[in-house]
Coordinates of C-alpha atoms in Angstrom, one line a residue:
X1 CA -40.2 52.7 -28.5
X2 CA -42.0 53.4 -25.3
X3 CA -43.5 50.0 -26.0
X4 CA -40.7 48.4 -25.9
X5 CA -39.2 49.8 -22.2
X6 CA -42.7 48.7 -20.6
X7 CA -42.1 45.1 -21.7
X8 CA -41.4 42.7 -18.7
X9 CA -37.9 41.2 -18.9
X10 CA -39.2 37.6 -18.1
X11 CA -41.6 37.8 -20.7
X12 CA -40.1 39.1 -23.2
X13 CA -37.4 35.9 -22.8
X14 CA -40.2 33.7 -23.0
X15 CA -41.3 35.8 -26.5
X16 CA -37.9 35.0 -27.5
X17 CA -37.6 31.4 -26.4
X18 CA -40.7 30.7 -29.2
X19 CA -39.7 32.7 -31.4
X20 CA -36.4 30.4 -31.5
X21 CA -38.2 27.4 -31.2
X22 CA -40.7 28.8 -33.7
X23 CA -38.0 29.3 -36.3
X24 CA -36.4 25.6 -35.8
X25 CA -39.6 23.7 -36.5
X26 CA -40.2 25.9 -39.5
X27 CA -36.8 24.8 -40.6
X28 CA -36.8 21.4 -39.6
X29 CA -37.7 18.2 -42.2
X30 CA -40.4 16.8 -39.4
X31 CA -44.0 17.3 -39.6
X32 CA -44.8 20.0 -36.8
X33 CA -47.4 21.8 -38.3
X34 CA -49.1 21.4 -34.8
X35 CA -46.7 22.9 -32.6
X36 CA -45.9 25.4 -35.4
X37 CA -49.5 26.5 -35.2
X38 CA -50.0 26.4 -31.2
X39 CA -46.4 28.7 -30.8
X40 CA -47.8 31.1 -33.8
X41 CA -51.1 31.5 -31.7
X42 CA -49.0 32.3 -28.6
X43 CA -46.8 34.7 -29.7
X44 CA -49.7 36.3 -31.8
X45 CA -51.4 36.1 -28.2
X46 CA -48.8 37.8 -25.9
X47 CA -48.6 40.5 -28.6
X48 CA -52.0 41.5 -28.7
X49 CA -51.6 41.7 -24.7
X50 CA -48.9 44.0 -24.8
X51 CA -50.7 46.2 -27.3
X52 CA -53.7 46.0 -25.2
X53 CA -52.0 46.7 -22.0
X54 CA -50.1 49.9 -23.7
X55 CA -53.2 51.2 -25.1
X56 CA -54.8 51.5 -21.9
X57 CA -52.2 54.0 -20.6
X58 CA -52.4 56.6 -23.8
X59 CA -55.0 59.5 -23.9
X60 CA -54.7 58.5 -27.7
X61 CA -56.1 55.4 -27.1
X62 CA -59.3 57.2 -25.9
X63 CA -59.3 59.6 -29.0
X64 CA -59.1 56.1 -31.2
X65 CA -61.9 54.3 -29.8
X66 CA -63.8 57.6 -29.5
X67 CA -63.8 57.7 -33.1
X68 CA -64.6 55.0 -34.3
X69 CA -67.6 54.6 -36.8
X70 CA -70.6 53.3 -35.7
X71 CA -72.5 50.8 -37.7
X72 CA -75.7 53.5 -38.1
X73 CA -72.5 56.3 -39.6
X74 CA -71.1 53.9 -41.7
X75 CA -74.8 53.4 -43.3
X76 CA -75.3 57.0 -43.2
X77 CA -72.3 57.5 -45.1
X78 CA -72.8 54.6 -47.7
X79 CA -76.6 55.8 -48.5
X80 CA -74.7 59.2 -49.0
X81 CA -72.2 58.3 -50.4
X82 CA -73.1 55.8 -53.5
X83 CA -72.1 55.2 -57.0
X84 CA -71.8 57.9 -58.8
X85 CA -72.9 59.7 -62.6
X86 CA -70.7 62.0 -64.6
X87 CA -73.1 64.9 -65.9
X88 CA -70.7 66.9 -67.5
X89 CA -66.9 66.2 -67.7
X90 CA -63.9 68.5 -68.2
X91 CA -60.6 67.6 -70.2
X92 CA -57.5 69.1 -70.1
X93 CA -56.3 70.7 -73.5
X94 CA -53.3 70.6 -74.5
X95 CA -52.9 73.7 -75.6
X96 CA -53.1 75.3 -72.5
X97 CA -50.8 77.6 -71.4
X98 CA -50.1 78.0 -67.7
X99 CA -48.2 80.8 -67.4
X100 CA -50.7 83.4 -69.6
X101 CA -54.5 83.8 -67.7
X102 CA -57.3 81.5 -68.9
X103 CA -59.3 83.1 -71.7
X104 CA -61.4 82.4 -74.9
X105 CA -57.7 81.7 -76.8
X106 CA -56.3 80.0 -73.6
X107 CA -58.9 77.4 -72.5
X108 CA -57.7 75.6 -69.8
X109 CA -60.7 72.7 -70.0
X110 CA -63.0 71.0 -72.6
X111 CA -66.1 71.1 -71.5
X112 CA -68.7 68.3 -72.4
X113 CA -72.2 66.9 -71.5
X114 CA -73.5 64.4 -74.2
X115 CA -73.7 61.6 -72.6
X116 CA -72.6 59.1 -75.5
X117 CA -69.4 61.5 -75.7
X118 CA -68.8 61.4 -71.8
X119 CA -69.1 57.2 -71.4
X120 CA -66.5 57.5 -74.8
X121 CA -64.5 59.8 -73.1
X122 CA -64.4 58.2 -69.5
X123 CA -63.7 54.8 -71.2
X124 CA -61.1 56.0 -73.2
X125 CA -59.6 57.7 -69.7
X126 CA -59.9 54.2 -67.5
X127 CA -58.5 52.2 -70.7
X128 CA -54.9 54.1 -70.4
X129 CA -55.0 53.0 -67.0
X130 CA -55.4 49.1 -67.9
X131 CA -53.1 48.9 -71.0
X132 CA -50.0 47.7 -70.4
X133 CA -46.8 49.5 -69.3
X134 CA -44.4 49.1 -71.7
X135 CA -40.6 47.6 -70.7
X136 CA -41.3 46.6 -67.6
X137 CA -38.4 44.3 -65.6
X138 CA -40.7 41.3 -64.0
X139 CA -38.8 38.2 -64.6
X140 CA -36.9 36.5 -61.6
X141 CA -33.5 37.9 -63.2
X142 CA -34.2 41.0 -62.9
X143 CA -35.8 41.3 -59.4
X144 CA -32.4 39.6 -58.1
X145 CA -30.7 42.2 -60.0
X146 CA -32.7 45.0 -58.1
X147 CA -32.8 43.6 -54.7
X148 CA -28.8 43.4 -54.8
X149 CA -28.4 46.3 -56.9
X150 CA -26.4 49.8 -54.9
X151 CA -24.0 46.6 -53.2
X152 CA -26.4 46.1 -50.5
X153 CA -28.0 42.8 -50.8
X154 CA -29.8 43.6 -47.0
X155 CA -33.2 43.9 -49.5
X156 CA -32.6 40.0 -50.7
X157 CA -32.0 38.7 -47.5
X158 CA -34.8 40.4 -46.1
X159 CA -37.1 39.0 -48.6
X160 CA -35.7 35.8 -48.2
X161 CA -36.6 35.7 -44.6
X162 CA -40.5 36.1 -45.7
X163 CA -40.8 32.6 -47.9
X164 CA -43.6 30.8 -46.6
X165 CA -42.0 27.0 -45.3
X166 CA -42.7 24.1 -47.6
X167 CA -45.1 22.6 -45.2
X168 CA -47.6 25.8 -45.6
X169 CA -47.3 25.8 -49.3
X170 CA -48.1 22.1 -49.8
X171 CA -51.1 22.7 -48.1
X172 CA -52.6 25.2 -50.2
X173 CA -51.9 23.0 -53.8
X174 CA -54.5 21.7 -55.3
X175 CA -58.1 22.2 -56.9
X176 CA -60.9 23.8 -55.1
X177 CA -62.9 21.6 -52.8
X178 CA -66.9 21.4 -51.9
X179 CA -66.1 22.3 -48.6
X180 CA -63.9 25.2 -48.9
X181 CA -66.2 26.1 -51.4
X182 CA -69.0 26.0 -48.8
X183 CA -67.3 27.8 -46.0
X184 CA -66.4 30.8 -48.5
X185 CA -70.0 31.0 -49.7
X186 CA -71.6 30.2 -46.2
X187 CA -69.5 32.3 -43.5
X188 CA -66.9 34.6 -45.6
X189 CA -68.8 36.7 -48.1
X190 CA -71.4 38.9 -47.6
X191 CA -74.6 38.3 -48.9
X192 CA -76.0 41.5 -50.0
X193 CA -72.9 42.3 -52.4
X194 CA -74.3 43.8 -55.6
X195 CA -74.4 41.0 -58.4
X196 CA -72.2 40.7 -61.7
X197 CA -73.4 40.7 -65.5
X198 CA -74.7 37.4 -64.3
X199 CA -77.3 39.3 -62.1
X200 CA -76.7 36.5 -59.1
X201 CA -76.3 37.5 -55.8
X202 CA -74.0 35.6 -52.9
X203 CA -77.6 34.8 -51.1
X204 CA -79.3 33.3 -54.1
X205 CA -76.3 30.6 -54.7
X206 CA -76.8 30.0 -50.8
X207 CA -80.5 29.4 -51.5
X208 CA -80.0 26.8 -54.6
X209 CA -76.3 25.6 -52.8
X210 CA -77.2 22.0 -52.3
X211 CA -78.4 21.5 -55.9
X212 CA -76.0 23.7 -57.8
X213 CA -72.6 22.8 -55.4
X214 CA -71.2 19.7 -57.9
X215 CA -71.8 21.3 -61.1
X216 CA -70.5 24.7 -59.2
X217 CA -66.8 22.9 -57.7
X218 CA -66.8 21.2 -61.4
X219 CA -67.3 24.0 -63.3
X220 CA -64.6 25.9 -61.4
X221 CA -62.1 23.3 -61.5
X222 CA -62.4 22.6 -65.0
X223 CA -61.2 26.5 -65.5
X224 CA -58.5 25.6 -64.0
X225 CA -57.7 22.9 -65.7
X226 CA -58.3 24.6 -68.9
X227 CA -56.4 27.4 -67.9
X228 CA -58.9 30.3 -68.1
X229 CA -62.2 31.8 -67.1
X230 CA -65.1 32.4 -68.8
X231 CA -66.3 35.0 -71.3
X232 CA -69.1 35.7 -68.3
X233 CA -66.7 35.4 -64.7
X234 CA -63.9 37.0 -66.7
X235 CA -66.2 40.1 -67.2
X236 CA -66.9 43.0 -64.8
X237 CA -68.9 45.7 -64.7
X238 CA -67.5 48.7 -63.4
X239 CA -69.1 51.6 -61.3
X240 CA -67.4 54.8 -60.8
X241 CA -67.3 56.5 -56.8
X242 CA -65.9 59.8 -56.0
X243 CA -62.9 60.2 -54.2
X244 CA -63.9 62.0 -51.6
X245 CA -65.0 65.2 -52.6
X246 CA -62.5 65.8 -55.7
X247 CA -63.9 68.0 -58.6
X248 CA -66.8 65.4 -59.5
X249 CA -66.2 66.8 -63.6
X250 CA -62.6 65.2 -63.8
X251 CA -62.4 61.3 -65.0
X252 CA -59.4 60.2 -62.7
X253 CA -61.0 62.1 -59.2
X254 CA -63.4 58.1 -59.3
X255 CA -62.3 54.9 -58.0
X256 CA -63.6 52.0 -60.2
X257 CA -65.4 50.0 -58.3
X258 CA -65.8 46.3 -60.6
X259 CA -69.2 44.4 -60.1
X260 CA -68.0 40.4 -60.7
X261 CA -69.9 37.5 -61.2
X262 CA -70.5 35.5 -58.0
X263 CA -69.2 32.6 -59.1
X264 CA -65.7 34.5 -59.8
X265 CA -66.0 36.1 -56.2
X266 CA -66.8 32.4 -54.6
X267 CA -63.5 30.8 -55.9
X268 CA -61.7 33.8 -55.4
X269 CA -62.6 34.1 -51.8
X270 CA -61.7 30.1 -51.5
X271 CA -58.4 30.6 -52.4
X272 CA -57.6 34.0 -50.3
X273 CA -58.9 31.8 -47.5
X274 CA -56.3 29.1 -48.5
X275 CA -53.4 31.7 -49.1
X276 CA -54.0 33.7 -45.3
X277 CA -52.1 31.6 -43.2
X278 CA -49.3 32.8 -45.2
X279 CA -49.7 36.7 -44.6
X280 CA -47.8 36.7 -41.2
X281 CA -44.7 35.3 -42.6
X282 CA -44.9 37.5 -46.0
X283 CA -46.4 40.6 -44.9
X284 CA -44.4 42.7 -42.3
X285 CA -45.3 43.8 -39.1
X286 CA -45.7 47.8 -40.1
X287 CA -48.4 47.0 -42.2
X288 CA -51.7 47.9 -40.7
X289 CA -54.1 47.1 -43.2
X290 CA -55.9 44.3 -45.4
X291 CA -54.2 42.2 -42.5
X292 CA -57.0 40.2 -40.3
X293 CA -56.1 41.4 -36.7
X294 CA -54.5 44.7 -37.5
X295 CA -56.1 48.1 -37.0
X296 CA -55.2 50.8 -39.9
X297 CA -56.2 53.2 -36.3
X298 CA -53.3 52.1 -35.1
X299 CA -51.1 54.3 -37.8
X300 CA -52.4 57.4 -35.8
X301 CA -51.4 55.9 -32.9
X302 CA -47.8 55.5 -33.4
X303 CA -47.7 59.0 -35.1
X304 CA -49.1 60.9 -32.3
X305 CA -46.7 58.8 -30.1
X306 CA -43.6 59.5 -32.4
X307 CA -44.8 63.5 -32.6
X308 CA -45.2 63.3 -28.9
X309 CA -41.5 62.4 -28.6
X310 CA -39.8 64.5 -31.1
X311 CA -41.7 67.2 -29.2
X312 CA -40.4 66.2 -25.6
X313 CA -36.8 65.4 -26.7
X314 CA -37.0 68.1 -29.0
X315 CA -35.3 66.5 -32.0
X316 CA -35.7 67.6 -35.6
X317 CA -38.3 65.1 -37.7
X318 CA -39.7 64.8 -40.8
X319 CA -43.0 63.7 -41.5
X320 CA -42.9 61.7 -44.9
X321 CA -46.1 61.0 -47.1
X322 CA -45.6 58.5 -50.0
X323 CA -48.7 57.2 -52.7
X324 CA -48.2 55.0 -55.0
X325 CA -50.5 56.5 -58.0
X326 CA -53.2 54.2 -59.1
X327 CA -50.8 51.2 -57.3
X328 CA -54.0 49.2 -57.6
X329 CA -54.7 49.8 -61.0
X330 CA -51.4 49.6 -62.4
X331 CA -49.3 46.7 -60.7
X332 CA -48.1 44.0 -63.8
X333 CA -50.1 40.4 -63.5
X334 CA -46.2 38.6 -64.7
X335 CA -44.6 40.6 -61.4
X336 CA -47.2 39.2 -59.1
X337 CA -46.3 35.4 -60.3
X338 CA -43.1 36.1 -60.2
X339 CA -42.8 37.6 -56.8
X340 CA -45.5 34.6 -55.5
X341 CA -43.0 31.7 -57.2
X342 CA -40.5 33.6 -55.3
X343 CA -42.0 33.7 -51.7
X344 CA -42.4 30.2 -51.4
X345 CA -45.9 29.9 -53.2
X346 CA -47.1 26.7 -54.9
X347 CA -47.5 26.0 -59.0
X348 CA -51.3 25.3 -58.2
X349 CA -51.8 28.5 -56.3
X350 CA -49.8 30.6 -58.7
X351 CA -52.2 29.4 -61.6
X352 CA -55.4 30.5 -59.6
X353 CA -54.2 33.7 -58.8
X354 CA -53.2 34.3 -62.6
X355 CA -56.5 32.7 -63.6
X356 CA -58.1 35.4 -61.9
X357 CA -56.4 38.2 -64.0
X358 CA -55.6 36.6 -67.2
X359 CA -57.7 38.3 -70.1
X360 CA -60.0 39.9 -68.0
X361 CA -62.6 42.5 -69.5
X362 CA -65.3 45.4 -67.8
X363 CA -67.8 47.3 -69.0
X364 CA -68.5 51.0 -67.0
X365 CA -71.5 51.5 -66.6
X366 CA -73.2 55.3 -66.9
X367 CA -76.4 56.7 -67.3
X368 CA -77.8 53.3 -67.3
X369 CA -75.5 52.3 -70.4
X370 CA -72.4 50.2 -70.3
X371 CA -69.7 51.9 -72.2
X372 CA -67.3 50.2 -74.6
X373 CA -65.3 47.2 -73.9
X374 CA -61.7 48.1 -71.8
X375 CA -59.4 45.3 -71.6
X376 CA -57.7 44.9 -68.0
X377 CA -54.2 44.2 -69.3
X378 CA -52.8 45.2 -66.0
X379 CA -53.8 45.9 -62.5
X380 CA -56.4 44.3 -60.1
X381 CA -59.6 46.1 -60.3

C-alpha cells in the first residue's frame, strides 16, 4: 500500500512495458528463452530496488536487521538445541473425563519410562501420521471440480495463470547428468549434513567424486528407469527435535527430522535445482519463504505496516492466524503429481519427484535403538 504510492510513474510504465513484453514471448511459438530470461532478471531487479529503497525509510526496517541472528547465535542455539531423547512419555486416556478433577479414578495421562515401551509407543504415534488418509479427492477431475466449485471459477483461472511455459518444462526432461550431478554435490549441499543408514557424508562423496561419479549418475538413472529406489536411499532414519519448548513427555510436541542417504539427497538436490526456475511463475508473490530471494522477515514487516495503518485510519481489522496441522507430514504423494501434471510440469520430472516418495520407509531412532519399521505412505518427511 504505501509501497505502491512511492513508486515513480515513469518507472512503473517501464515495469509494465516488460511485464507485457514478458508475457508475449512466454506465449509466443519462437525460441526466446534469452530475452525471456534477461526481462525476468530486470523486473526481478527493479523490484528488489523498490523494496530496498522503501526499507530504508521504515523504523521497522531497523528493528529487522537489528534482529537478525548472527552466525555465532545460530550455533549457540543449534549446540542447545539438538536432537532430542524421550525419557518418559505421557498418553492421553481415553477414559478421561474433563469435566470431573483429575484423580486416582480420573487419570488424565499414562505415564511410562521403559524405554522398549516408549520407542513402541512413539512409533506407533509417528506411524498414524504416515498411513494414508482414507477417500481422499486427488485425481485431475476432481481438483477441476473444486477449483470451479461455489460458481466462481476466479480459483481455476488463477491457477491457470501459474503453468510454467512449454519452453521451461522441456528443459527440465530428462535423466540426471554428471554435471548437474557435480554442481549439486560441489556448490549446493552442505557438507557437514549428518549421514543416512549408509553412514556417508556429502564431503566423503566429494573426496572419492572423480572415481565414484559414472557408477554414481548410472546408478541413479537406472532407478529411474526401473521406476524406484533402493531398499538403502528409500530408507531414512528419523530423529525427533522439540518444538520449541512444548511438554518434552508428549509424542506429537517433536518434529521428525529424517537422516537420508547421500546419494538420495544428491539426486534430489539435482532435480530441485532443475525445477527452480519454475518457482516464480508457480509460487505467488505473498509467499515469503522456501523462495531463494525472499525474506520470511519481511512477513513482520508488512504486518507492522498494515497495524500501523489500521491504527492511523482507525479502521476495524482482524488479525487471522491459520496452520495447517502436520501440512508436511500429511500432504497425499497422488495430489502432488497431479497438481505438478497440471502446472505445466514434464512426464520425466513428475517421475523423479514421485520416485522420491514412492514406498519410502524410516526407522526413529531412541536411546541409541532404531524403533520398528513405519511406512511413509503419505507426506514428505
Amino acid at each position: 500500500m504505501e509501497f505502491s504510492k512511492s513508486l515513480k510513474t515513469n518507472t512503473r510504465k517501464d515495469e509494465i512495458r516488460k511485464e507485457n513484453e514478458l508475457n508475449n514471448l512466454i506465449n509466443s511459438d519462437t525460441n526466446n528463452t534469452e530475452r525471456i530470461q534477461l526481462l525476468e532478471n530486470e523486473i526481478l531487479q527493479t523490484e528488489l530496488e523498490h523494496v530496498s529503497r522503501e526499507l530504508q525509510f521504515k523504523e521497522n526496517f531497523t528493528l529487522l536487521e537489528d534482529e537478525k541472528p548472527s552466525r555465532n547465535f545460530l550455533n549457540l542455539e543449534s549446540t542447545k538445541g539438538g536432537y532430542n531423547e524421550i525419557t518418559i512419555l505421557r498418553e492421553p486416556t481415553l477414559n478421561f473425563d474433563p469435566t470431573r478433577e483429575e484423580s486416582i479414578e480420573n487419570i488424565k495421562y499414562n505415564v511410562f519410562n521403559d524405554q522398549p515401551l516408549i520407542r513402541d509407543k512413539v512409533t506407533g504415534q509417528f506411524q498414524k501420521f504416515y498411513d494414508l488418509q482414507p477417500n481422499l479427492k486427488t485425481s485431475r477431475e476432481e481438483l477441476l471440480k473444486f477449483w470451479k466449485s461455489d460458481s466462481d471459477e476466479s480459483p481455476f483461472e488463477e491457477f491457470q495463470n501459474r503453468k510454467i511455459p512449454d519452453y521451461l518444462s522441456r528443459k527440465m526432461e530428462g535423466k540426471l547428468t554428471s554435471k548437474e550431478l557435480k554442481d549439486a554435490l560441489f556448490n549446493k549441499m552442505h557438507g557437514n549434513s549428518a549421514p543416512g543408514l549408509d553412514g556417508f557424508t556429502v564431503n566423503w562423496l566429494r573426496t572419492f567424486w572423480p572415481e565414484l561419479a559414472t557408477i554414481t549418475k548410472n546408478a541413479l538413472n537406472d532407478c529411474f528407469d526401473k521406476g524406484g529406489l533402493t531398499g538403502l536411499l528409500k530408507t531414512a532414519v528419523i530423529r525427533l527435535l522439540r518444538k520449541g519448548v512444548k511438554d518434552p513427555t508428549i509424542a506429537g510436541n517433536y518434529r521428525p527430522i529424517s537422516l537420508l542417504s547421500v546419494h538420495y539427497k544428491l539426486a534430489s538436490c539435482a532435480i530441485t535445482q532443475r525445477i527452480k526456475p519454475a518457482v516464480n511463475f508457480v509460487v505467488g508473490r505473498q509467499q515469503k519463504a522456501y523462495v531463494e530471494g525472499n525474506v520470511i522477515g519481511s512477513c513482520i514487516i508488512n504486518l507492522l505496516n498494515m497495524m500501523h495503518h489500521v491504527n492511523e485510519k482507525q479502521k476495524a481489522s482482524l488479525i487471522l492466524l491459520i496452520d495447517f496441522r502436520k501440512a508436511f507430514d500429511s500432504i497425499d504423494h497422488t495430489f502432488i503429481s497431479t497438481v505438478l501434471e497440471e502446472l505445466g510440469f514434464g512426464k520425466d520430472v513428475v517421475k523423479w519427484i514421485s520416485i522420491f516418495f514412492d514406498s519410502r520407509e524410516a526407522f526413529i531412532l531412541l536411546g541409541g535403538h532404531l524403533s520398528k519399521r513405519i511406512l511413509l505412505e503419505q507426506g514428505v518427511p
